[in-house]
Coordinates of C-alpha atoms in Angstrom, one line a residue:
M26 CA -150.4 115.3 180.5
R27 CA -147.4 117.6 181.0
E28 CA -147.7 121.3 182.3
A29 CA -146.0 124.0 180.1
P30 CA -142.9 125.2 181.6
D31 CA -143.4 128.3 183.8
N32 CA -141.3 131.7 182.4
S33 CA -139.4 132.4 185.8
D34 CA -137.9 128.9 185.2
M35 CA -137.1 129.7 181.5
A36 CA -135.6 132.6 182.4
R37 CA -133.4 131.4 185.4
R38 CA -132.1 128.6 182.8
G39 CA -131.6 131.4 180.3
L40 CA -129.6 133.3 183.2
V41 CA -127.5 130.1 184.2
I42 CA -126.5 129.8 180.8
V43 CA -125.2 133.4 180.3
F44 CA -123.5 133.6 183.6
T45 CA -121.7 129.9 182.7
L46 CA -120.5 131.2 179.1
L47 CA -119.3 134.4 180.7
G48 CA -117.4 132.1 183.5
V49 CA -115.9 130.1 180.7
A50 CA -114.8 133.0 179.0
V51 CA -113.2 135.1 181.8
F52 CA -111.3 131.5 182.6
V53 CA -110.0 131.1 179.1
S54 CA -109.2 134.8 178.8
L55 CA -106.8 134.6 182.0
V56 CA -105.5 131.4 181.1
G57 CA -104.4 133.1 177.6
L58 CA -102.8 136.2 179.7
A59 CA -100.7 133.7 181.8
G60 CA -99.6 131.7 179.0
L61 CA -98.3 135.0 177.0
Y62 CA -96.9 136.3 180.2
F63 CA -94.8 133.2 180.4
L64 CA -94.1 133.4 176.8
I65 CA -93.4 136.6 176.3
G66 CA -92.9 138.3 179.6
R67 CA -89.5 136.7 180.4
E68 CA -86.5 138.7 180.1
P69 CA -84.0 137.6 177.2
S70 CA -81.3 135.1 178.0
V71 CA -77.9 136.9 177.6
P72 CA -75.3 134.2 177.7
A73 CA -72.1 135.2 179.2
N74 CA -69.8 137.3 177.6
A75 CA -72.0 139.0 175.5
V76 CA -71.5 142.1 173.3
L77 CA -74.0 144.7 173.6
T78 CA -74.5 146.0 169.9
L79 CA -76.0 149.4 169.7
T80 CA -77.3 150.6 166.3
V81 CA -77.8 154.4 166.6
G82 CA -78.5 156.9 163.7
G83 CA -81.4 158.5 162.0
E84 CA -83.8 160.9 163.9
L85 CA -83.0 159.8 167.4
A86 CA -86.5 160.4 169.1
E87 CA -87.0 161.8 172.5
V88 CA -90.4 159.6 173.0
A89 CA -91.1 156.6 171.9
P90 CA -93.8 156.9 168.9
T91 CA -97.4 155.8 170.3
D92 CA -98.7 154.0 167.0
V93 CA -100.2 150.8 168.3
V94 CA -99.7 149.2 164.9
A95 CA -96.0 149.4 164.8
Y96 CA -95.7 148.2 168.5
V97 CA -97.6 145.0 167.9
R98 CA -95.3 144.6 164.8
G99 CA -92.5 144.8 166.9
A100 CA -91.0 148.0 165.1
R101 CA -89.8 149.8 168.2
T102 CA -88.0 153.0 167.7
P103 CA -85.3 153.4 170.2
T104 CA -85.3 156.6 171.8
V105 CA -82.2 158.6 173.3
R106 CA -83.3 157.6 176.8
N107 CA -83.7 153.7 176.0
I108 CA -79.8 154.0 174.5
V109 CA -78.7 155.7 177.8
D110 CA -80.9 153.3 180.1
N111 CA -79.6 150.0 178.3
L112 CA -75.8 151.4 178.5
R113 CA -76.4 152.1 182.2
K114 CA -77.9 148.5 182.6
A115 CA -75.1 147.0 180.8
K116 CA -72.7 149.1 182.8
V117 CA -73.5 146.8 185.8
D118 CA -74.3 143.6 184.2
G119 CA -71.7 141.1 184.4
R120 CA -72.6 139.3 181.6
I121 CA -72.1 142.3 179.2
S122 CA -68.5 142.2 178.2
A123 CA -68.1 145.1 175.7
V124 CA -70.5 147.4 173.6
L125 CA -70.3 147.7 169.8
L126 CA -71.6 150.8 168.3
K127 CA -72.7 151.2 164.8
A128 CA -73.2 154.6 163.8
T129 CA -75.2 154.5 161.0
G130 CA -75.8 158.5 160.1
F131 CA -77.9 161.2 161.7
S132 CA -80.5 163.0 160.2
T133 CA -81.4 165.2 163.5
P134 CA -79.8 168.3 163.7
Y135 CA -79.5 168.5 167.2
W136 CA -75.7 167.8 168.7
A137 CA -77.5 167.2 172.2
K138 CA -79.1 164.0 171.5
V139 CA -75.6 162.9 170.1
Q140 CA -73.7 164.6 173.1
E141 CA -76.1 162.6 175.5
I142 CA -75.2 159.4 174.0
R143 CA -71.8 160.1 174.0
D144 CA -71.7 160.7 177.5
A145 CA -73.4 157.6 178.5
L146 CA -70.7 155.7 176.4
I147 CA -68.0 157.7 178.7
D148 CA -69.8 156.5 181.6
F149 CA -69.9 152.6 180.4
R150 CA -66.3 152.8 180.1
T151 CA -65.6 153.5 183.8
S152 CA -67.0 150.1 184.2
K153 CA -63.3 148.8 182.5
K154 CA -65.4 147.3 179.6
P155 CA -64.4 148.3 176.1
V156 CA -66.4 150.3 173.6
Y157 CA -66.0 149.4 169.8
A158 CA -67.0 151.9 167.2
Y159 CA -67.9 150.8 163.4
L160 CA -68.3 153.3 160.9
E161 CA -69.5 152.6 157.2
Y162 CA -69.5 156.4 156.8
G163 CA -67.9 158.9 158.7
G164 CA -69.8 162.2 159.4
D165 CA -69.1 165.0 162.2
R166 CA -71.7 163.5 164.5
D167 CA -71.1 159.7 163.8
Y168 CA -67.3 160.6 164.4
Y169 CA -68.1 162.5 167.3
L170 CA -70.1 159.7 168.9
A171 CA -67.4 157.2 168.3
S172 CA -64.7 159.2 169.5
A173 CA -66.1 158.1 173.0
A174 CA -65.1 154.3 172.1
D175 CA -61.7 152.8 172.7
K176 CA -61.4 151.7 169.2
V177 CA -63.0 153.2 166.0
F178 CA -63.0 150.7 162.9
L179 CA -63.9 152.3 159.5
T180 CA -64.1 150.5 156.3
P181 CA -61.3 151.3 154.2
S182 CA -63.3 152.3 151.1
S183 CA -65.2 154.7 153.4
T184 CA -65.1 158.4 153.7
L185 CA -64.4 160.5 156.8
D186 CA -66.5 163.4 156.2
L187 CA -65.5 165.9 159.0

């Protein structure tokens, strides 16, 4: 005749199963995080003689929005600080040969934000790399920002509204 299992044996077996499942879950999570790091966490590859294209316009936010859904979707709003930092990095990066500035119209009434970006463009020009500005519409803030460039291009059908 067979004896009935003891309650302590069943409890021990249950704990072994729970801890085994937890260990497997932690291992799979760590492998997944390592995979994401190697897939997403790498710096973008930049070819030699690349041109940094800056599309500047709109509200010119001071801080990045904290909307998690937009961040996950990849809709990141560039801030004034991001634009200035990218210009500083491009200044010393040997792979960047020029900057193409596309001013798309500003909805912000603050000239100081535009001036900060303009000052960063002038600082970038000290690296002897050219800055080109392309305007589809030339408003006062757009042209002020573009005036820091070596050459300003305006489409022939556009107006220069100063």
